[in-house]
GROMACS .gro file of C-alpha atoms in nm:
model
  267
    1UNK     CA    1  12.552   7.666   4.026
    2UNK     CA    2  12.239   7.725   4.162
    3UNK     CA    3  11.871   7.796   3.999
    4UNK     CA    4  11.582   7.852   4.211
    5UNK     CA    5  11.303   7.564   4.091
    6UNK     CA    6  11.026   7.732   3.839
    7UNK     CA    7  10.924   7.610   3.497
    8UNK     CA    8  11.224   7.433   3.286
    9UNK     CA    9  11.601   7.485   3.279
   10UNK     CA   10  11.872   7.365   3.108
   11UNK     CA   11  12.202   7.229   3.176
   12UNK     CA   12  12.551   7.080   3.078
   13UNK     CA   13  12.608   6.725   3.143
   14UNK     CA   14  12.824   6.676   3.447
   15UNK     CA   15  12.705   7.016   3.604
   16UNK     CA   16  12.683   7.064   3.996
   17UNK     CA   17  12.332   7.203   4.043
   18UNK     CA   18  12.161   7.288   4.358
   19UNK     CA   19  11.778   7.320   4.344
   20UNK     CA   20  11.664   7.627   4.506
   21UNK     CA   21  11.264   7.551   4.613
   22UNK     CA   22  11.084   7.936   4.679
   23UNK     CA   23  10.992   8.015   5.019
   24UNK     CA   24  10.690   8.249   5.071
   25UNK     CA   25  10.544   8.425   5.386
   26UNK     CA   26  10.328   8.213   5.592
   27UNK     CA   27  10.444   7.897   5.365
   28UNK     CA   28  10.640   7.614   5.483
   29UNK     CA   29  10.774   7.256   5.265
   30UNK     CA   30  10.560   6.990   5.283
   31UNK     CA   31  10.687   6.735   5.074
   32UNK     CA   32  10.944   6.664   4.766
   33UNK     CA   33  10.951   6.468   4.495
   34UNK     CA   34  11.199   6.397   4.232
   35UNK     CA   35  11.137   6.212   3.954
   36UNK     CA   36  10.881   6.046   4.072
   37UNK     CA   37  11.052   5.961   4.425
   38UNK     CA   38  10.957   6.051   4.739
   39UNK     CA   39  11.240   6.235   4.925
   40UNK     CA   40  11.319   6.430   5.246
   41UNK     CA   41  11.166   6.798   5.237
   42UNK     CA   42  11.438   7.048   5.190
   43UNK     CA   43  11.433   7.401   5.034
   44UNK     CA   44  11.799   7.276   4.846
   45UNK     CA   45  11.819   7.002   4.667
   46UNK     CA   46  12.152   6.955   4.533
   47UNK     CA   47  12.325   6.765   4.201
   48UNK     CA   48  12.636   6.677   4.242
   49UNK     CA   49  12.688   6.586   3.853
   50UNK     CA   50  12.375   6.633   3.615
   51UNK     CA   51  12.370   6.278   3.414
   52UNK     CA   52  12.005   6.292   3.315
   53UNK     CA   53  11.698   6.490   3.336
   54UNK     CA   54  11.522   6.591   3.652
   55UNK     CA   55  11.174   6.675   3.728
   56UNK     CA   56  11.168   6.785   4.090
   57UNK     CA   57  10.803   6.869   4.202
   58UNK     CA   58  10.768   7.058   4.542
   59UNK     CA   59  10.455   7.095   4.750
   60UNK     CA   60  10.402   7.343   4.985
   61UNK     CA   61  10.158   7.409   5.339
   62UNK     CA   62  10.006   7.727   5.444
   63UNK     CA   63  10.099   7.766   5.821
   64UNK     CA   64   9.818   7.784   6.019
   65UNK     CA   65   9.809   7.953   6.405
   66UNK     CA   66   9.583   7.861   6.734
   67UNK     CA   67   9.383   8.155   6.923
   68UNK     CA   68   9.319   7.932   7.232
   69UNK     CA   69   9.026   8.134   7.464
   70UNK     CA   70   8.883   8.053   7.842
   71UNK     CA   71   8.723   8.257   8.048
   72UNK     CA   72   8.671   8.331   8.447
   73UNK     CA   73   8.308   8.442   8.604
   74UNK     CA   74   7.960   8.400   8.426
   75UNK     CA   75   7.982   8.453   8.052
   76UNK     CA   76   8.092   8.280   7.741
   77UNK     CA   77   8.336   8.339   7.489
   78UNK     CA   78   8.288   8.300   7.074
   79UNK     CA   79   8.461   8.085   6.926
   80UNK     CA   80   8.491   7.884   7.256
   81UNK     CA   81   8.815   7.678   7.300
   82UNK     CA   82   9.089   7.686   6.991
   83UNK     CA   83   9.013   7.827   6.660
   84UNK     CA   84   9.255   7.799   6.429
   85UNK     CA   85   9.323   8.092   6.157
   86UNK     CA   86   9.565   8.106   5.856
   87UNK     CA   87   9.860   8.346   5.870
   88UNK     CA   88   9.803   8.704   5.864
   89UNK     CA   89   9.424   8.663   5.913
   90UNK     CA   90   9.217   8.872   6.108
   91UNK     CA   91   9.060   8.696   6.435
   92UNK     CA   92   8.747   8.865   6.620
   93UNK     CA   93   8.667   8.705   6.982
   94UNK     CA   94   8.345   8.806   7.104
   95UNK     CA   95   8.249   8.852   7.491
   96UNK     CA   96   7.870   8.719   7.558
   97UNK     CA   97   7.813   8.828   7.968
   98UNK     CA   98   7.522   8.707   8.121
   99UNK     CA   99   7.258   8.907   8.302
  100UNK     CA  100   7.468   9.144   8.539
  101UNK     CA  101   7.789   9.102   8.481
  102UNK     CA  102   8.053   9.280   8.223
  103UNK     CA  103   8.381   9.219   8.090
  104UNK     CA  104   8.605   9.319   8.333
  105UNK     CA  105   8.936   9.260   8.155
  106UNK     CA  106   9.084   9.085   7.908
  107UNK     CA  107   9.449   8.898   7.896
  108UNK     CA  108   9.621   8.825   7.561
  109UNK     CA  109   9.916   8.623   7.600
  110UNK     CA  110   9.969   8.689   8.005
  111UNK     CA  111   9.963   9.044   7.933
  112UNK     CA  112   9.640   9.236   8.061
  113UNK     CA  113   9.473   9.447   7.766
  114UNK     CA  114   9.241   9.635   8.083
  115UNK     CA  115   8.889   9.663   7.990
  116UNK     CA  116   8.761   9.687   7.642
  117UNK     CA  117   8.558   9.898   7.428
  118UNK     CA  118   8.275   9.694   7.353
  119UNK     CA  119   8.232   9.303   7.382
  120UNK     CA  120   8.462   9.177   7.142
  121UNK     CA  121   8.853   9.202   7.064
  122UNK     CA  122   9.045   9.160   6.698
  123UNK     CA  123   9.378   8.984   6.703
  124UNK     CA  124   9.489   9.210   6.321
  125UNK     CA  125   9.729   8.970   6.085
  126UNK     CA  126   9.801   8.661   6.337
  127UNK     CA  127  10.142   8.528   6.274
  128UNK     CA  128  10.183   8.295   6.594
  129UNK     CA  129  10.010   8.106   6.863
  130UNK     CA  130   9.784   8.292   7.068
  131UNK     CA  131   9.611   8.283   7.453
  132UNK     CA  132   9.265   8.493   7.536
  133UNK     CA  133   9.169   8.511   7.899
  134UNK     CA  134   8.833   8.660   7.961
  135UNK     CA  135   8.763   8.818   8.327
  136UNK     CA  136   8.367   8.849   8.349
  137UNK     CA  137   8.256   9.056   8.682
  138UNK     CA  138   7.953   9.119   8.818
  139UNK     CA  139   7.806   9.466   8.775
  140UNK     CA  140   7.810   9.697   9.055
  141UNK     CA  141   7.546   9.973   9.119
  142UNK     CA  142   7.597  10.286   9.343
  143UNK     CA  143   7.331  10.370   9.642
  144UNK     CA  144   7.341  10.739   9.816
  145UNK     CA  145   7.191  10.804  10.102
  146UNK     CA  146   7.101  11.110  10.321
  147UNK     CA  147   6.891  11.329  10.561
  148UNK     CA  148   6.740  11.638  10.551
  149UNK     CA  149   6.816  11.817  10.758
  150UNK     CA  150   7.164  11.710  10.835
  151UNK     CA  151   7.139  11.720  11.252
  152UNK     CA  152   6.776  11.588  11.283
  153UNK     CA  153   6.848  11.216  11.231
  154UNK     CA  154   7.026  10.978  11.075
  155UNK     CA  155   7.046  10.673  10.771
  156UNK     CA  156   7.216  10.369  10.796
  157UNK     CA  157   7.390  10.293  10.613
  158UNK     CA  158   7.494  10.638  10.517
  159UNK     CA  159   7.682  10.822  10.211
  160UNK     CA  160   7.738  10.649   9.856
  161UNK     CA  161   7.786  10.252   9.901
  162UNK     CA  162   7.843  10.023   9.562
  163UNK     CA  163   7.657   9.681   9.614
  164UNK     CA  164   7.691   9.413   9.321
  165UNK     CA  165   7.448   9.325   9.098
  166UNK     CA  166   7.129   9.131   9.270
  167UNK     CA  167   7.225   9.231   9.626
  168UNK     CA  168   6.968   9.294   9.919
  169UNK     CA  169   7.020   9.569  10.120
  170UNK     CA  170   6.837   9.736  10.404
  171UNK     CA  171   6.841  10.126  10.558
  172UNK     CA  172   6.790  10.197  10.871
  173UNK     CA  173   6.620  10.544  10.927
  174UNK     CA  174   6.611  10.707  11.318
  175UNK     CA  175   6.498  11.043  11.418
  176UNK     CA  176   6.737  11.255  11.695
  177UNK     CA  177   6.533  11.385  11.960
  178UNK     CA  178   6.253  11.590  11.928
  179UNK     CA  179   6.233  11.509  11.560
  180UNK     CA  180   6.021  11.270  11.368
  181UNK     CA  181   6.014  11.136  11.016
  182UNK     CA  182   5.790  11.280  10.778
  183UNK     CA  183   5.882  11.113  10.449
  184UNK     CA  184   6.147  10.889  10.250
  185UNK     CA  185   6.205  10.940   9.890
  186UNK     CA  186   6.365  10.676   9.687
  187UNK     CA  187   6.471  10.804   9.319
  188UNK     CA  188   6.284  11.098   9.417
  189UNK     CA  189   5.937  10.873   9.497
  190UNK     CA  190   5.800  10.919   9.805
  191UNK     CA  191   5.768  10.605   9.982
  192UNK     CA  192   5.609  10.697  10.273
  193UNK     CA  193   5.762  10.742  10.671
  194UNK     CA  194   5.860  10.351  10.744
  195UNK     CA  195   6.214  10.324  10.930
  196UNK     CA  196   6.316  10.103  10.752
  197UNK     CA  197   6.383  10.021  10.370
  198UNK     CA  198   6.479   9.752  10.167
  199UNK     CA  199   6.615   9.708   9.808
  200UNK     CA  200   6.509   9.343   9.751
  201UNK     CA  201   6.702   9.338   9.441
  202UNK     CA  202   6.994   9.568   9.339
  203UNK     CA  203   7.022   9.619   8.972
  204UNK     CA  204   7.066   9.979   8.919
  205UNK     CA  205   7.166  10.297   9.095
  206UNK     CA  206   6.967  10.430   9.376
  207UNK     CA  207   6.894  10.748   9.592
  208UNK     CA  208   6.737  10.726   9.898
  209UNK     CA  209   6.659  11.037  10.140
  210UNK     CA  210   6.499  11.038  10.479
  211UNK     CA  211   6.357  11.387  10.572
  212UNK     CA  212   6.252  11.517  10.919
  213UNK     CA  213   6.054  11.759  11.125
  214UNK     CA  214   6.083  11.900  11.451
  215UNK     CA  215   5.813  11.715  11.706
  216UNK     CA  216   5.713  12.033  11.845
  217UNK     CA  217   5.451  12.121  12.129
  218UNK     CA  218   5.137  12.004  12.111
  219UNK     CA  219   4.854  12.249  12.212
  220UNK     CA  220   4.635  12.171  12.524
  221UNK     CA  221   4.290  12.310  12.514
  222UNK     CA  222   4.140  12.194  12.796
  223UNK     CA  223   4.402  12.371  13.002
  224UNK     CA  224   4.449  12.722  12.832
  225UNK     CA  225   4.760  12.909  12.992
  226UNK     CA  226   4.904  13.264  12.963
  227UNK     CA  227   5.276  13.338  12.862
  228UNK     CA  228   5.384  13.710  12.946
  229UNK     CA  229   5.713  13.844  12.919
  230UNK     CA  230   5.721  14.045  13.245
  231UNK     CA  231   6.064  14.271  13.324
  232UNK     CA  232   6.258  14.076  13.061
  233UNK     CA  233   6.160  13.705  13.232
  234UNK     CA  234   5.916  13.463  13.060
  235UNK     CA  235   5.570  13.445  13.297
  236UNK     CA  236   5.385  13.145  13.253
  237UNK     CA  237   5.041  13.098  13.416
  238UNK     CA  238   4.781  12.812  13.444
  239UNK     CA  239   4.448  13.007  13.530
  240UNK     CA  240   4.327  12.801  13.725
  241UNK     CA  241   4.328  12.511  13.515
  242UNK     CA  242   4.532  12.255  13.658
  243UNK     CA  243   4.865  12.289  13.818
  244UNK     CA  244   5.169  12.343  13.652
  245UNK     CA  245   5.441  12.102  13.732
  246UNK     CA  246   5.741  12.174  13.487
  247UNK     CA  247   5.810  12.450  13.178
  248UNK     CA  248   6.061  12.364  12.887
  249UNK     CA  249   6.117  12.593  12.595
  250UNK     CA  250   6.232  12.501  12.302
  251UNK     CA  251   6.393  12.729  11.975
  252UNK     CA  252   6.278  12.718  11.619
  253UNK     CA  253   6.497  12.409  11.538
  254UNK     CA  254   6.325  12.193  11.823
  255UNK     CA  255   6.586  12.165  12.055
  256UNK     CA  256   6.487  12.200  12.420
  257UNK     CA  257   6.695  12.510  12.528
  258UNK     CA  258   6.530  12.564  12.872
  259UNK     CA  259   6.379  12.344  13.144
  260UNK     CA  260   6.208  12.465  13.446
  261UNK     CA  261   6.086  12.281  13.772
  262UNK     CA  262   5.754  12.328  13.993
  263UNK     CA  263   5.920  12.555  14.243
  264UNK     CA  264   5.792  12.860  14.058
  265UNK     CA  265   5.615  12.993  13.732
  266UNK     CA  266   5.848  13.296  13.661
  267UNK     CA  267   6.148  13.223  13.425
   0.00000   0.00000   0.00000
């Protein structure tokens, strides 16, 4: 027969009995004892013919699981190392980055998890061995840059560029021809006409936009001359003060569209 061991029972002399010791989730033997005696652990203890009495005493170990966490890149993780948690308890690991950097991903058991929520992860009713890997990264930042307008110069580097946290980066600003740079706004701050700027320090996004004008003609007036439009050609004339050795016209956008040697004055 068998009886499962709780409390007192009773049998007949000469009876085969085998000792049935109760298993529970997340419980494993630690020891036996019977009558007094030390013997191996077993969840059956068996009788082959009951001459006497028996006290059979079993003790009994809660299991107990290993989260073991590392981490790559600058930042630490809480509880560092191995912590050990009973079975079926709840386990919170929680990410601490330093300055600039994030948690890029985490891996639980070789398998990636992506990017979490927030800084910390819950392992819910642990039941086995476990392995954290924390990826810290550093943080990246995005800088756009332009011109305005488009065709009267350029920005180098130009167009949205990501830069990681803490980086130095310079642009280079040039006019096209016949233009010249009036301002540059950075985050919408003017920061005067330099070509050249430099973020000493990256550590958040940027805009940066170079604007231009055209260089135009500058007026002479110590040597006042007369433009006529004479039978649909363009008539320019010195009076008399000084002579005139080339013409070039330009349209609204600055762009020289004519030139004209010394051989005449009529266009």
């Amino acid at each position: 027969d068998e009886m499962v061991l709780s409390d007192t029972s009773w049998w007949y002399c000469g009876d085969s009995v085998e000792v049935e010791v109760p298993l529970f989730d997340c419980y494993h033997i630690d020891s036996l004892k019977v009558n007094g005696d030390w013997v191996e652990p077993t969840n059956l203890y068996s009788i082959a013919s009951l001459d006497m009495d028996y006290e059979i005493e079993a003790y009994l170990y809660a299991d107990l699981f290993y989260v073991a966490t590392s981490s790559q890149g600058n930042g630490v993780v809480l509880p560092s190392d191995t912590l050990w948690a009973s079975c079926e308890e709840d386990v919170t690991v929680t990410f601490v980055p330093e300055t600039g950097w994030h948690v890029e991903e985490i891996i639980l058991d070789g398998e990636s998890l992506g990017t979490p929520d927030d800084n910390s992860y819950t392992i819910l009713s642990v039941s086995e061995n476990h392995t954290l890997e924390v990826i810290f990264a550093l943080n990246q930042y995005v800088i756009t840059a332009s011109v305005d307008p488009i065709n009267a110069g350029q920005i180098t580097p130009y167009g949205t560029q990501y830069y990681n946290y803490g980086e130095s980066v310079t642009y280079n600003i040039s006019p096209f021809p016949n233009y010249r740079i009036i301002r540059v706004e950075v985050d919408g701050e003017d920061v005067g006409d330099a070509d050249s700027y430099t973020f000493s320090f990256v550590d958040a996004d940027h805009t940066i936009v170079a604007y231009f004008e055209t260089v135009g003609i500058d007026e002479v007036e110590t040597s006042p001359m007369d433009i006529h439009v004479v039978n649909g050609a363009l008539q320019v004339e010195s009076n008399g003060h000084g002579q005139i050795v080339s013409v070039e016209v330009f349209d609204l956008a600055g762009r020289c569209v004519v030139r004209h040697g010394a051989a005449g004055t009529t266009l």
